[in-house]
Amino acid sequence: MPKENAVPNGVTMKDVAARAGVSTATVSRVLSGKGGVTPELDQKVRQAIAQLGYYPNATARRLRQRDTRIVGVIVSDIQIPFFASIVVGIESVLSEAGYLILLGNTLDDLANERKNINTFLAEYVSGVIFAPADASDTTHYEKLQRAGVPLVAIDRNPGKLEVDTVQIANASAAARAVAHLVEEGYQKIALITGPDSISTAVDRRRGYERALVAAGLPIDPDLIQDGDYRTEGGYRSMRALMEGPHRPTAVLSANNVMTLGALQYIHENGINIPDDIALISFDDIAWAPSLRPPLTVVAQPVHEIGRVAARLLLERIEEPQASIKHVTLETRLIARASCGCGRSSSLKSGRKLSLQSK
Amino acid sequence: MPKENAVPNGVTMKDVAARAGVSTATVSRVLSGKGGVTPELDQKVRQAIAQLGYYPNATARRLRQRDTRIVGVIVSDIQIPFFASIVVGIESVLSEAGYLILLGNTLDDLANERKNINTFLAEYVSGVIFAPADASDTTHYEKLQRAGVPLVAIDRNPGKLEVDTVQIANASAAARAVAHLVEEGYQKIALITGPDSISTAVDRRRGYERALVAAGLPIDPDLIQDGDYRTEGGYRSMRALMEGPHRPTAVLSANNVMTLGALQYIHENGINIPDDIALISFDDIAWAPSLRPPLTVVAQPVHEIGRVAARLLLERIEEPQASIKHVTLETRLIARASCGCGRSSSLKSGRKLSLQSK
DNA sequence: CTGAAAGCGCTTACAG
DNA sequence: CTGAAAGCGCTTACAG
């Protein structure tokens, strides 16, 4: 059976008040720093606090004030660098503002998502930042919304939910990548995409198609493979493309997790990048420059996504009735070598060519 | 100014009690599930809960019970896959046990570490799992310990702190890697290591030296470079080795972050792995098999480290006086190709050769 | 400016 | 088995 919890420090505000010879109200006033306490008493209280090593109990304060200053954050997997960096971005802004973060790792499982949201409700969180696992089922988020919890959606479109959002320009980012491949001379360009239930996959596909049309190239359904945003899906998709009727000469992979699988197929079959197949992947990851050839990527401003989302949430907490904001951030195409860049010239590893998407 | 916080759901236990025609004590008893309530009342209460959509306020419960069921977790950087996976391991066990996690990302900065620990104290956390930034200064952890907070150290040795620990067999893991290189025929084997303030670096170096001695090879100080466990350090170290007086034929990198830098130097200078230099790195990461050649690594049981640490903490919370436990987990050497494996035979990508360290 | 008192939403001895 | 009451550690009107 659980023993009674350790009481880290027996000292309460009452002890401080007694020692300083004042009421707890006065101690509270000193702590709040809002003034209204004579210098003498202020001095006495501070002394007592120091002598006793007192620090306020956050739980008690939270119960009394209606503001918990806890923010729930829901991502699909903190082990994916993309989400880890977003969380760090969120944290940098929120901790500055005195908020605590409760992290919910859903692994894109609806049951986990629901469980996390119930926890958030029970904790009376001040707000929630989330990347919805499935835009077609947002009923649990509606529950939060009905309860009056400020919400900010990141990365993915939250379906019919009317909330602040922070996203990247997915379509134009994909289009820019495809256009780059076209400029490099590729014509048979394939796409490994994600599930239709996730907006980023849909938008990236749209950008892909738009760029092909703009280049006067046909849209070949055989060259669009659903990789489910997973590693195995990336593997399967790459195989389908390479063994299919219309073998492409270049591929855009819509996220880094699928790229992992695609590369596995490529390596297992001794396929050469970019000579046999050129490759561009969404998401810059630390290892991209170390791949041979270095991986050309569509880099998302991950920290910025987190920071902006955190700021939007803070604003929403201040002004619940303000009009809803949708922030779109730009991406960068970092041309390394997997896209065929410099095939004709000598390659310099580590070189970075930054291009605005659109 | 912050507005009054949203009250997610006005319903309190009092409302439920009123609706069910019982006292709050009875509602509380039903909720606790410890029995002692007649079926009729139990029924009425459950009905009222369902009708009102009631859920208990975790803050209030936490204040009343002395047990917050919050665990603080301190890692140096959640963006490093090694730590992200450990956190996921911790979370899987703790959430099962009804605990919440408060994550502290220190970025190996002592000020951040201190700030996080003060937060943990104010939150009256039930326990803390931590990877100490610097074993030589653990005063802030002693503060936690004096306050009676159960502690479990992971990954790194916590200096003179007497707490439960979960570590890997660092010395033998490093020794195993070096022995493997020796078996492959390498004689001039270098080490890129971390700072002396982090025990894993010291232990890995010891294992490295031990293996050299065991193989009858000399220990050459020029072949031991301090890479500071950072990417830039890995780059600098690799350069020092390749441009130094005693150019090695093989290198062991003591963590994956430094390997990133080492690879950068290698690629920039057109150095061939493994012909010019063989490479083994600590930490398996998702991209290791996708590198050319695939990276041979010392894989740590990351999820297991987290899970074991969480279990130790739960046990410690139950029995604060139990004797201190030190758990050492084994690693696996995953021989891919960067170590020169199969240089003479044809390589099959993706093949995994698992060897027990020790 | 200061303090006594109420109250945040629960749980838990204590009676009955 | 059930309820009235106290109390967890704070903050905040309300008087003075």
XYZ file of C-alpha atoms (C1' of nucleotides) in Angstrom:
748
model
C 0.000 0.000 0.000
C 1.248 3.488 -0.795
C 2.736 5.101 2.225
C 1.867 8.619 3.113
C 3.725 10.851 0.774
C 6.896 12.546 1.839
C 6.285 16.103 2.911
C 9.263 17.699 1.213
C 9.303 20.546 3.632
C 6.955 20.798 6.554
C 6.977 24.558 6.331
C 3.688 26.195 5.400
C 2.598 29.758 5.074
C 1.188 29.534 8.565
C 4.644 28.825 9.949
C 6.047 31.798 8.125
C 3.251 34.013 9.410
C 3.836 32.882 12.977
C 7.553 33.456 12.752
C 7.120 36.891 11.232
C 4.354 37.800 13.651
C 1.864 38.575 10.897
C -1.185 36.939 9.329
C -1.015 34.536 6.425
C -2.761 37.194 4.367
C 0.251 39.412 4.743
C 2.638 36.633 3.808
C 0.531 35.973 0.749
C 0.665 39.631 -0.178
C 4.419 39.733 0.095
C 4.678 36.635 -2.066
C 2.371 37.999 -4.719
C 4.602 41.051 -4.959
C 1.692 43.330 -5.658
C 2.662 45.701 -2.896
C 0.381 47.045 -0.224
C 2.684 45.922 2.565
C 4.798 48.262 4.695
C 8.536 47.885 4.282
C 8.900 46.744 7.892
C 6.467 43.849 7.585
C 7.722 43.016 4.140
C 11.185 42.745 5.595
C 10.080 40.548 8.480
C 8.201 38.219 6.184
C 11.073 37.829 3.791
C 13.366 37.069 6.654
C 11.052 34.402 7.996
C 10.760 32.867 4.540
C 14.508 32.697 4.199
C 15.045 31.340 7.699
C 12.484 28.609 7.304
C 13.318 27.788 3.704
C 9.704 28.240 2.790
C 8.316 27.880 -0.708
C 4.643 27.980 -1.588
C 2.696 24.829 -2.331
C 1.735 25.032 -5.996
C -1.195 22.663 -5.584
C -2.844 24.756 -2.886
C -2.331 27.928 -4.843
C -3.748 26.278 -7.931
C -6.876 25.141 -6.117
C -7.539 28.531 -4.697
C -6.852 30.551 -7.810
C -8.972 29.441 -10.703
C -5.951 29.430 -12.978
C -3.912 26.229 -12.972
C -1.245 27.499 -15.354
C -0.859 24.027 -16.748
C -0.978 23.506 -20.494
C -1.660 20.136 -22.047
C 0.310 19.266 -25.169
C -0.689 16.399 -27.423
C 1.639 15.051 -30.090
C 1.696 11.721 -31.837
C 5.191 10.694 -30.808
C 7.826 12.595 -28.909
C 10.401 10.156 -30.302
C 9.947 11.714 -33.726
C 12.409 14.633 -33.846
C 9.819 16.821 -35.554
C 7.508 16.659 -32.539
C 10.293 16.752 -29.971
C 11.478 20.048 -31.397
C 7.986 21.489 -31.475
C 7.572 20.609 -27.810
C 10.853 22.321 -26.982
C 9.635 25.406 -28.823
C 6.372 25.381 -26.880
C 8.183 24.870 -23.635
C 10.543 27.789 -24.178
C 7.645 30.238 -24.360
C 5.359 28.706 -21.766
C 7.937 28.185 -19.046
C 8.914 31.803 -19.475
C 5.292 32.710 -18.801
C 5.173 30.527 -15.703
C 3.235 27.644 -17.179
C 3.812 23.953 -16.715
C 3.430 21.408 -19.500
C 1.636 18.107 -19.353
C 2.761 15.990 -22.276
C 0.448 13.538 -24.000
C 2.080 11.033 -26.324
C -0.710 9.452 -28.359
C 1.270 7.288 -30.776
C -1.614 8.268 -33.075
C -3.928 6.064 -31.052
C -7.373 7.518 -30.451
C -7.759 5.733 -27.125
C -4.562 7.337 -25.853
C -5.701 10.678 -27.146
C -8.955 10.373 -25.262
C -7.257 9.289 -22.098
C -4.926 12.255 -22.254
C -7.788 14.645 -22.768
C -9.653 13.282 -19.788
C -6.526 13.815 -17.741
C -6.338 17.375 -19.002
C -9.949 17.966 -17.973
C -9.369 16.557 -14.506
C -6.306 18.755 -14.165
C -8.343 21.778 -15.254
C -5.579 22.771 -17.661
C -5.475 26.396 -18.746
C -5.219 25.385 -22.390
C -4.250 22.684 -24.843
C -1.954 22.602 -27.857
C -2.477 19.581 -30.052
C -1.692 17.803 -33.294
C -4.940 15.906 -33.920
C -4.477 12.216 -34.717
C -7.475 12.156 -37.028
C -9.283 15.217 -38.327
C -12.434 13.210 -39.016
C -12.931 12.379 -35.353
C -12.424 15.378 -33.120
C -15.250 14.690 -30.693
C -12.903 14.540 -27.715
C -11.514 17.944 -28.595
C -15.029 19.298 -28.833
C -15.470 18.125 -25.278
C -12.553 20.308 -24.256
C -13.948 23.175 -26.248
C -17.385 22.921 -24.698
C -15.680 22.981 -21.341
C -14.216 26.339 -22.322
C -10.602 25.219 -22.612
C -8.617 27.358 -25.072
C -7.247 25.245 -27.911
C -4.497 25.643 -30.490
C -3.989 23.081 -33.248
C -0.524 22.559 -34.686
C 0.833 20.866 -37.763
C -2.447 19.347 -38.854
C -5.792 20.818 -39.739
C -8.265 20.106 -36.936
C -11.227 19.284 -39.167
C -14.335 21.254 -38.383
C -12.967 22.462 -35.075
C -12.853 26.250 -35.009
C -9.647 26.965 -33.171
C -6.399 28.861 -33.611
C -3.976 26.970 -35.804
C -0.293 26.998 -36.647
C 0.619 25.185 -39.793
C 3.111 25.346 -42.594
C 2.297 26.106 -46.204
C 2.079 22.433 -47.074
C 0.877 22.690 -50.629
C 3.365 25.307 -51.700
C 6.176 23.527 -49.866
C 5.470 20.330 -51.778
C 5.040 22.261 -55.003
C 8.362 23.980 -54.474
C 10.090 20.634 -53.984
C 8.527 19.209 -57.123
C 9.396 22.328 -59.081
C 12.967 21.919 -57.964
C 13.027 18.380 -59.303
C 11.541 19.601 -62.552
C 14.277 22.223 -62.789
C 16.809 19.476 -62.315
C 15.345 17.829 -65.374
C 13.179 15.126 -63.840
C 9.848 14.354 -65.454
C 8.622 11.166 -63.883
C 8.210 12.396 -60.335
C 6.465 10.244 -57.764
C 4.939 11.051 -54.372
C 4.905 8.969 -51.236
C 2.101 10.457 -49.215
C 0.250 9.952 -45.923
C -3.304 9.049 -44.954
C -6.208 11.176 -46.151
C -7.291 11.632 -42.549
C -4.305 13.887 -41.925
C -4.546 17.240 -43.634
C -0.840 17.671 -44.225
C -0.865 14.594 -46.454
C -3.779 15.902 -48.484
C -2.245 19.350 -48.832
C 1.154 18.042 -49.810
C -0.411 15.893 -52.435
C -2.310 18.874 -53.790
C 0.925 20.852 -54.011
C 2.576 17.972 -55.786
C -0.192 17.803 -58.362
C -0.303 21.546 -58.792
C 3.417 21.673 -59.541
C 3.146 18.890 -62.099
C 0.320 20.668 -63.856
C 2.247 23.923 -63.782
C 5.150 22.148 -65.427
C 2.910 20.670 -68.073
C 3.490 17.167 -66.766
C 0.791 14.509 -66.477
C -0.532 13.290 -63.133
C -0.030 9.559 -63.032
C -2.001 7.790 -60.262
C 0.549 5.001 -60.306
C 3.147 7.478 -59.141
C 1.179 8.454 -56.034
C 1.598 5.938 -53.241
C 0.041 6.077 -49.789
C 2.806 5.383 -47.307
C 0.591 5.947 -44.282
C 3.188 8.289 -42.758
C 4.933 5.211 -41.400
C 8.280 3.583 -42.015
C 6.804 0.355 -43.343
C 4.538 2.383 -45.592
C 7.534 4.210 -46.977
C 9.217 0.908 -47.708
C 6.133 -0.530 -49.374
C 5.545 2.605 -51.403
C 9.075 2.765 -52.674
C 8.905 -0.846 -53.710
C 5.573 -0.324 -55.481
C 7.082 2.581 -57.358
C 10.282 0.860 -58.390
C 8.604 -2.373 -59.350
C 5.485 -0.777 -60.803
C 4.609 -0.190 -64.443
C 5.801 3.415 -64.496
C 9.076 3.589 -62.714
C 9.766 7.160 -61.596
C 13.084 8.948 -61.783
C 12.458 11.080 -58.722
C 10.426 10.860 -55.516
C 9.070 13.284 -52.961
C 8.503 11.676 -49.573
C 5.937 13.523 -47.489
C 7.576 12.912 -44.127
C 10.841 11.753 -42.619
C 9.439 8.599 -41.076
C 8.455 7.229 -44.485
C 11.787 8.321 -45.925
C 13.442 5.923 -43.509
C 11.517 3.044 -45.049
C 12.058 4.280 -48.586
C 15.799 4.404 -48.009
C 15.753 0.920 -46.639
C 14.222 -0.406 -49.849
C 16.624 1.652 -51.908
C 19.669 0.345 -50.074
C 18.521 -3.249 -49.995
C 18.209 -3.197 -53.748
C 21.411 -1.395 -54.514
C 19.553 1.500 -56.090
C 21.632 4.604 -56.607
C 20.575 8.078 -55.452
C 20.210 10.276 -57.428
C 21.219 8.449 -60.612
C 18.560 5.748 -60.401
C 16.145 7.793 -58.354
C 16.354 11.312 -56.973
C 14.861 11.953 -53.553
C 13.510 14.868 -51.579
C 12.018 14.392 -48.138
C 9.878 16.530 -45.901
C 11.464 17.359 -42.516
C 15.072 18.165 -41.880
C 16.650 15.866 -39.356
C 20.088 15.950 -37.810
C 21.307 12.998 -39.837
C 20.184 14.269 -43.248
C 23.566 15.805 -44.110
C 25.329 12.609 -43.074
C 23.451 10.406 -45.489
C 25.212 9.489 -48.742
C 24.292 11.412 -50.737
C 23.198 14.124 -48.313
C 19.425 14.302 -48.226
C 17.620 17.235 -49.767
C 14.746 18.225 -47.534
C 11.828 20.540 -47.020
C 12.742 21.947 -43.619
C 9.932 23.008 -41.342
C 10.503 25.743 -38.760
C 9.886 23.338 -35.890
C 10.857 25.506 -32.948
C 8.955 28.397 -34.430
C 5.828 26.303 -34.835
C 5.990 25.543 -31.129
C 6.726 29.075 -30.077
C 3.982 30.595 -32.180
C 1.471 28.043 -30.954
C 2.386 28.829 -27.361
C 1.975 32.547 -27.946
C -1.378 32.084 -29.638
C -2.519 30.025 -26.689
C -1.423 32.647 -24.183
C -3.277 35.300 -26.154
C -6.352 33.126 -26.307
C -6.230 32.592 -22.556
C -6.084 36.371 -22.108
C -8.802 37.071 -24.601
C -11.056 34.090 -25.122
C -13.350 36.061 -27.401
C -10.723 37.396 -29.789
C -11.224 36.336 -33.375
C -9.640 33.066 -34.377
C -6.179 33.197 -35.884
C -4.594 30.937 -38.450
C -0.855 31.253 -38.766
C 0.958 29.757 -41.719
C 4.718 29.476 -41.580
C 7.030 29.121 -44.528
C 9.376 26.213 -45.093
C 12.832 26.105 -46.604
C 14.013 23.786 -49.312
C 17.501 22.726 -48.316
C 19.070 21.407 -51.478
C 21.786 18.935 -50.680
C 22.543 16.202 -53.181
C 19.869 13.514 -53.137
C 17.738 15.622 -55.459
C 20.379 15.448 -58.134
C 21.641 18.937 -57.439
C 25.123 19.330 -58.847
C 25.131 15.957 -60.476
C 27.075 17.568 -63.253
C 29.274 19.675 -60.999
C 31.504 18.581 -58.137
C 29.671 18.193 -54.875
C 30.581 20.022 -51.762
C 29.151 18.324 -48.747
C 27.379 20.473 -46.230
C 26.507 23.193 -48.661
C 23.124 24.661 -48.025
C 20.987 26.291 -50.623
C 18.064 27.995 -48.986
C 15.062 28.764 -51.079
C 11.822 30.242 -49.890
C 8.922 28.030 -50.669
C 6.798 30.233 -52.894
C -4.333 40.849 -17.201
C -5.157 37.160 -17.065
C -8.885 36.661 -17.050
C -10.443 34.278 -14.640
C -9.711 30.828 -15.897
C -12.338 28.850 -17.695
C -14.106 26.433 -15.414
C -14.182 23.421 -17.716
C -17.172 21.977 -16.028
C -18.995 23.724 -13.216
C -19.932 20.394 -11.699
C -18.405 19.599 -8.329
C -18.800 16.734 -5.961
C -21.313 18.826 -4.038
C -23.575 18.955 -7.067
C -23.361 15.218 -7.469
C -24.160 14.706 -3.803
C -27.177 16.994 -4.013
C -28.516 15.294 -7.096
C -28.048 11.847 -5.615
C -29.438 12.919 -2.268
C -26.349 11.854 -0.353
C -23.363 13.510 1.304
C -20.131 14.304 -0.468
C -18.493 11.688 1.728
C -20.595 9.024 0.063
C -19.790 10.313 -3.396
C -16.127 10.243 -2.483
C -16.472 6.668 -1.285
C -18.106 5.563 -4.498
C -15.359 7.243 -6.470
C -12.587 5.654 -4.445
C -14.102 2.270 -5.221
C -13.143 0.898 -1.849
C -16.652 -0.268 -1.130
C -18.575 0.390 2.018
C -21.527 1.820 0.157
C -24.877 0.071 -0.268
C -25.763 -0.905 -3.830
C -28.728 1.479 -3.819
C -26.694 4.557 -2.949
C -23.870 3.454 -5.145
C -26.330 3.248 -8.003
C -27.798 6.678 -7.303
C -24.388 8.277 -7.116
C -23.183 6.737 -10.356
C -26.323 7.894 -12.052
C -25.858 11.445 -10.818
C -22.236 11.399 -11.965
C -23.267 10.264 -15.423
C -26.115 12.739 -15.689
C -24.025 15.685 -14.645
C -20.908 14.637 -16.522
C -18.914 14.941 -13.341
C -15.226 14.185 -13.031
C -13.149 14.851 -9.941
C -10.829 17.826 -9.699
C -7.318 16.412 -9.577
C -5.887 19.501 -7.886
C -8.303 19.333 -4.981
C -7.729 15.643 -4.530
C -3.999 16.191 -4.636
C -4.115 18.872 -1.966
C -6.162 16.759 0.353
C -4.267 13.512 -0.070
C -0.618 13.911 0.676
C 0.283 12.032 -2.470
C 0.511 14.167 -5.608
C 1.248 11.277 -7.937
C 3.393 13.526 -10.035
C 6.889 12.436 -10.985
C 9.523 14.867 -12.154
C 11.819 13.696 -14.930
C 15.040 15.496 -15.764
C 16.934 14.819 -18.971
C 19.464 16.909 -20.811
C 17.593 17.146 -24.088
C 14.387 15.535 -25.192
C 15.413 16.242 -28.781
C 18.110 13.612 -28.477
C 16.445 10.298 -29.442
C 18.222 8.503 -26.610
C 16.462 10.616 -23.989
C 13.147 10.785 -25.843
C 12.979 7.001 -25.801
C 13.888 6.803 -22.144
C 11.081 9.230 -21.339
C 8.638 7.120 -23.319
C 9.769 4.082 -21.352
C 9.267 5.907 -18.066
C 5.887 7.162 -19.159
C 4.615 3.715 -20.117
C 5.104 2.439 -16.581
C 4.115 5.534 -14.648
C 0.939 6.341 -16.530
C -0.145 2.777 -15.978
C 0.321 3.383 -12.264
C -1.698 6.589 -12.388
C 1.183 9.017 -12.216
C 1.677 12.196 -14.187
C 5.034 13.304 -15.527
C 6.565 16.730 -15.318
C 9.374 16.959 -17.833
C 12.479 19.036 -17.222
C 14.689 19.699 -20.222
C 17.969 21.053 -18.888
C 20.028 21.286 -22.082
C 22.797 20.362 -19.640
C 22.535 23.793 -18.073
C 22.837 23.852 -14.299
C 20.579 26.902 -13.982
C 17.807 25.084 -15.831
C 18.355 22.023 -13.711
C 17.981 24.077 -10.551
C 14.892 25.824 -11.812
C 13.284 22.507 -12.639
C 14.064 21.129 -9.236
C 12.532 24.121 -7.512
C 9.421 23.565 -9.581
C 9.394 19.938 -8.514
C 9.631 20.967 -4.873
C 6.788 23.458 -5.207
C 4.708 20.782 -6.899
C 5.492 18.371 -4.089
C 6.299 15.661 -6.617
C 6.115 12.068 -5.429
C 9.526 11.320 -6.877
C 12.165 12.307 -9.404
C 13.998 10.409 -12.129
C 17.036 12.227 -13.417
C 20.139 12.144 -15.573
C 22.452 14.487 -13.658
C 24.095 17.159 -15.795
C 27.246 17.157 -13.697
C 28.133 14.545 -11.096
C 30.488 16.924 -9.326
C 27.704 19.337 -8.426
C 24.648 17.561 -7.121
C 23.744 20.031 -4.389
C 20.314 20.686 -5.857
C 19.541 16.977 -5.834
C 20.634 16.802 -2.239
C 18.028 19.442 -1.563
C 15.404 17.103 -2.979
C 16.798 14.243 -0.983
C 16.768 16.173 2.277
C 13.160 17.003 1.538
C 12.483 13.278 1.442
C 11.755 13.009 -2.267
C 12.543 9.542 -3.654
C 15.183 9.728 -6.375
C 16.326 7.463 -9.186
C 19.333 8.346 -11.326
C 19.497 7.130 -14.898
C 22.234 6.859 -17.478
C 24.833 8.695 -15.477
C 26.387 8.104 -12.123
C 25.063 10.639 -9.622
C 28.362 11.305 -7.854
C 28.198 10.905 -4.120
C 24.415 10.843 -4.079
C 23.165 7.603 -2.579
C 20.163 6.789 -4.693
C 18.795 3.990 -6.843
C 20.410 3.934 -10.265
C 19.794 2.436 -13.674
C 22.789 2.383 -15.923
C 24.273 0.310 -18.666
C 27.518 -1.609 -18.419
C 29.470 1.228 -19.966
C 32.970 -0.114 -19.575
C 32.223 -3.574 -20.912
C 30.113 -2.133 -23.727
C 32.999 0.015 -24.871
C 35.415 -2.858 -24.384
C 33.228 -5.119 -26.473
C 33.170 -2.587 -29.297
C 36.941 -2.196 -29.219
C 37.415 -5.952 -29.091
C 35.243 -6.225 -32.165
C 37.474 -3.775 -33.994
C 40.500 -5.731 -32.895
C 38.926 -8.904 -34.231
C 38.417 -7.146 -37.525
C 42.139 -6.574 -37.597
C 42.403 -2.960 -36.510
C 45.274 -1.971 -34.275
C 45.269 1.794 -34.180
C 41.949 2.346 -32.521
C 40.961 5.812 -31.317
C 38.298 7.004 -28.902
C 36.181 10.120 -29.058
C 34.982 10.557 -25.525
C 32.911 12.935 -23.372
C 33.614 15.204 -20.424
C 35.105 13.778 -17.237
C 32.190 15.232 -15.295
C 29.864 12.652 -16.826
C 30.444 9.139 -15.584
C 29.476 7.398 -18.792
C 32.369 9.092 -20.549
C 34.829 8.013 -17.889
C 33.531 4.454 -17.872
C 33.541 4.124 -21.625
C 37.095 5.312 -21.727
C 38.067 2.786 -19.101
C 36.494 0.023 -21.145
C 38.319 1.228 -24.209
C 41.636 1.138 -22.416
C 40.927 -2.191 -20.843
C 40.210 -3.758 -24.214
C 43.391 -2.375 -25.707
C 45.435 -3.753 -22.861
C 43.675 -7.093 -23.170
C 44.594 -7.154 -26.833
C 48.178 -6.305 -26.079
C 47.879 -2.954 -27.781
C 49.406 0.262 -26.465
C 47.324 3.106 -25.068
C 48.176 6.172 -27.068
C 46.991 9.465 -25.470
C 46.932 11.047 -28.905
C 44.234 8.610 -29.876
C 41.912 9.691 -27.068
C 40.059 12.885 -27.876
C 37.557 14.687 -25.679
C 34.567 15.466 -27.857
C 32.546 16.939 -25.006
C 29.543 14.782 -25.969
C 28.651 17.447 -28.500
C 28.461 17.553 -32.266
C 31.133 20.209 -32.618
C 33.340 18.216 -30.270
C 32.914 15.168 -32.450
C 33.945 17.171 -35.476
C 36.976 18.645 -33.737
C 38.024 15.302 -32.337
C 37.801 13.547 -35.655
C 39.875 16.261 -37.260
C 42.471 16.073 -34.514
C 42.709 12.347 -35.005
C 42.963 12.405 -38.787
C 45.400 15.282 -38.877
C 47.344 14.258 -35.793
C 50.683 12.503 -35.569
C 49.204 9.034 -35.097
C 46.395 8.618 -37.531
C 44.057 5.827 -36.371
C 42.475 3.209 -38.581
C 39.373 2.842 -36.446
C 37.369 5.006 -34.055
C 34.882 4.439 -31.273
C 32.592 7.402 -30.712
C 31.131 7.493 -27.213
C 27.759 8.915 -28.190
C 25.594 9.544 -31.209
C 25.703 13.313 -30.974
C 29.477 13.354 -31.433
C 29.196 10.808 -34.217
C 27.190 13.357 -36.155
C 30.123 15.757 -36.008
C 32.655 13.064 -36.745
C 30.763 12.049 -39.852
C 30.605 15.626 -40.975
C 34.396 15.873 -40.893
C 34.726 12.519 -42.601
C 32.387 13.462 -45.418
C 33.809 16.922 -45.918
C 37.200 15.411 -46.437
C 36.190 12.557 -48.662
C 37.359 9.998 -46.160
C 36.114 6.482 -46.777
C 34.452 4.333 -44.151
C 35.649 1.742 -43.335
C 38.639 1.644 -45.684
C 40.256 4.843 -44.439
C 38.706 4.692 -41.004
C 36.348 2.210 -39.380
C 33.682 3.556 -37.062
C 31.561 2.304 -34.212
C 29.215 4.610 -32.340
C 27.377 4.380 -29.075
C 23.576 4.607 -29.375
C 21.458 3.082 -32.069
C 19.349 5.632 -33.863
C 16.699 5.175 -36.528
C 18.943 6.467 -39.276
C 21.964 4.302 -38.510
C 21.038 1.575 -41.019
C 20.437 4.210 -43.689
C 23.914 5.652 -43.501
C 26.399 4.513 -46.133
C 27.937 2.318 -44.960
C 25.376 1.357 -42.331
C 26.603 2.394 -38.919
C 27.747 -0.208 -36.431
C 26.519 0.760 -32.989
C 26.443 -0.107 -29.328
C 22.681 -0.171 -28.792
C 21.391 0.741 -25.373
C 18.084 -0.679 -24.154
C 16.517 2.773 -24.010
C 12.915 1.867 -23.285
C 14.034 -0.640 -20.730
C 16.181 1.930 -18.949
C 13.084 4.097 -18.599
C 10.811 1.302 -17.527
C 13.212 -0.062 -14.933
C 13.824 3.407 -13.534
C 10.084 3.970 -13.212
C 9.618 0.666 -11.424
C 12.476 1.379 -9.042
C 10.917 4.732 -8.250
C 7.509 3.202 -7.552
C 9.126 0.664 -5.250
C 11.049 3.392 -3.501
C 7.853 5.410 -3.001
C 6.257 2.336 -1.432
C 9.238 1.493 0.709
C 11.415 4.523 1.322
C 13.659 2.558 3.651
C 14.410 -0.386 1.383
C 18.067 -0.831 0.595
C 19.371 1.050 -2.392
C 19.406 -0.744 -5.716
C 21.771 -0.381 -8.622
C 20.588 -1.924 -11.853
C 22.962 -2.435 -14.725
C 21.556 -3.280 -18.121
C 23.410 -4.931 -20.944
C 23.932 -3.409 -24.359
C 24.016 -5.003 -27.769
C 26.668 -4.509 -30.389
C 24.852 -4.253 -33.692
C 27.455 -4.944 -36.321
C 26.503 -3.309 -39.573
C 29.264 -2.268 -41.927
C 31.010 0.870 -40.707
C 33.195 -1.261 -38.462
C 34.659 -3.040 -41.450
C 32.504 -6.092 -40.949
C 32.335 -8.033 -44.160
C 34.829 -5.853 -45.925
C 36.060 -9.008 -47.582
C 32.640 -10.517 -48.111
C 29.640 -9.091 -49.886
C 27.550 -6.822 -47.725
C 23.919 -7.352 -47.046
C 22.290 -4.181 -45.852
C 20.061 -4.414 -42.856
C 21.709 -7.484 -41.465
C 21.952 -7.449 -37.741
C 24.503 -9.277 -35.726
C 23.637 -9.154 -32.082
C 26.347 -9.738 -29.566
C 26.111 -9.500 -25.834
C 28.453 -6.949 -24.418
C 30.670 -8.827 -22.029
C -2.015 48.765 5.508
C -3.546 44.553 8.126
C -6.084 40.539 9.884
C -10.078 37.362 10.635
C -12.687 34.574 8.006
C -14.459 32.288 4.167
C -13.738 29.124 0.658
C -11.333 26.555 -3.571
C -13.004 20.815 -4.068
C -11.845 17.244 -2.280
C -10.917 13.083 1.674
C -11.003 11.149 6.067
C -11.258 10.364 10.855
C -15.167 10.500 13.976
C -19.777 9.606 15.551
C -23.929 7.457 15.098
C -23.316 1.983 6.084
C -23.765 7.160 6.267
C -23.197 12.091 7.254
C -21.428 16.330 9.604
C -17.326 18.425 10.154
C -12.603 19.326 9.930
C -8.820 20.350 7.191
C -5.165 20.091 3.070
C -2.417 25.325 2.068
C -3.328 28.764 -0.050
C -5.908 33.687 -1.739
C -9.186 37.201 -1.505
C -13.073 39.964 -0.569
C -14.457 42.292 3.642
C -13.926 45.112 7.707
C -11.374 47.991 10.380
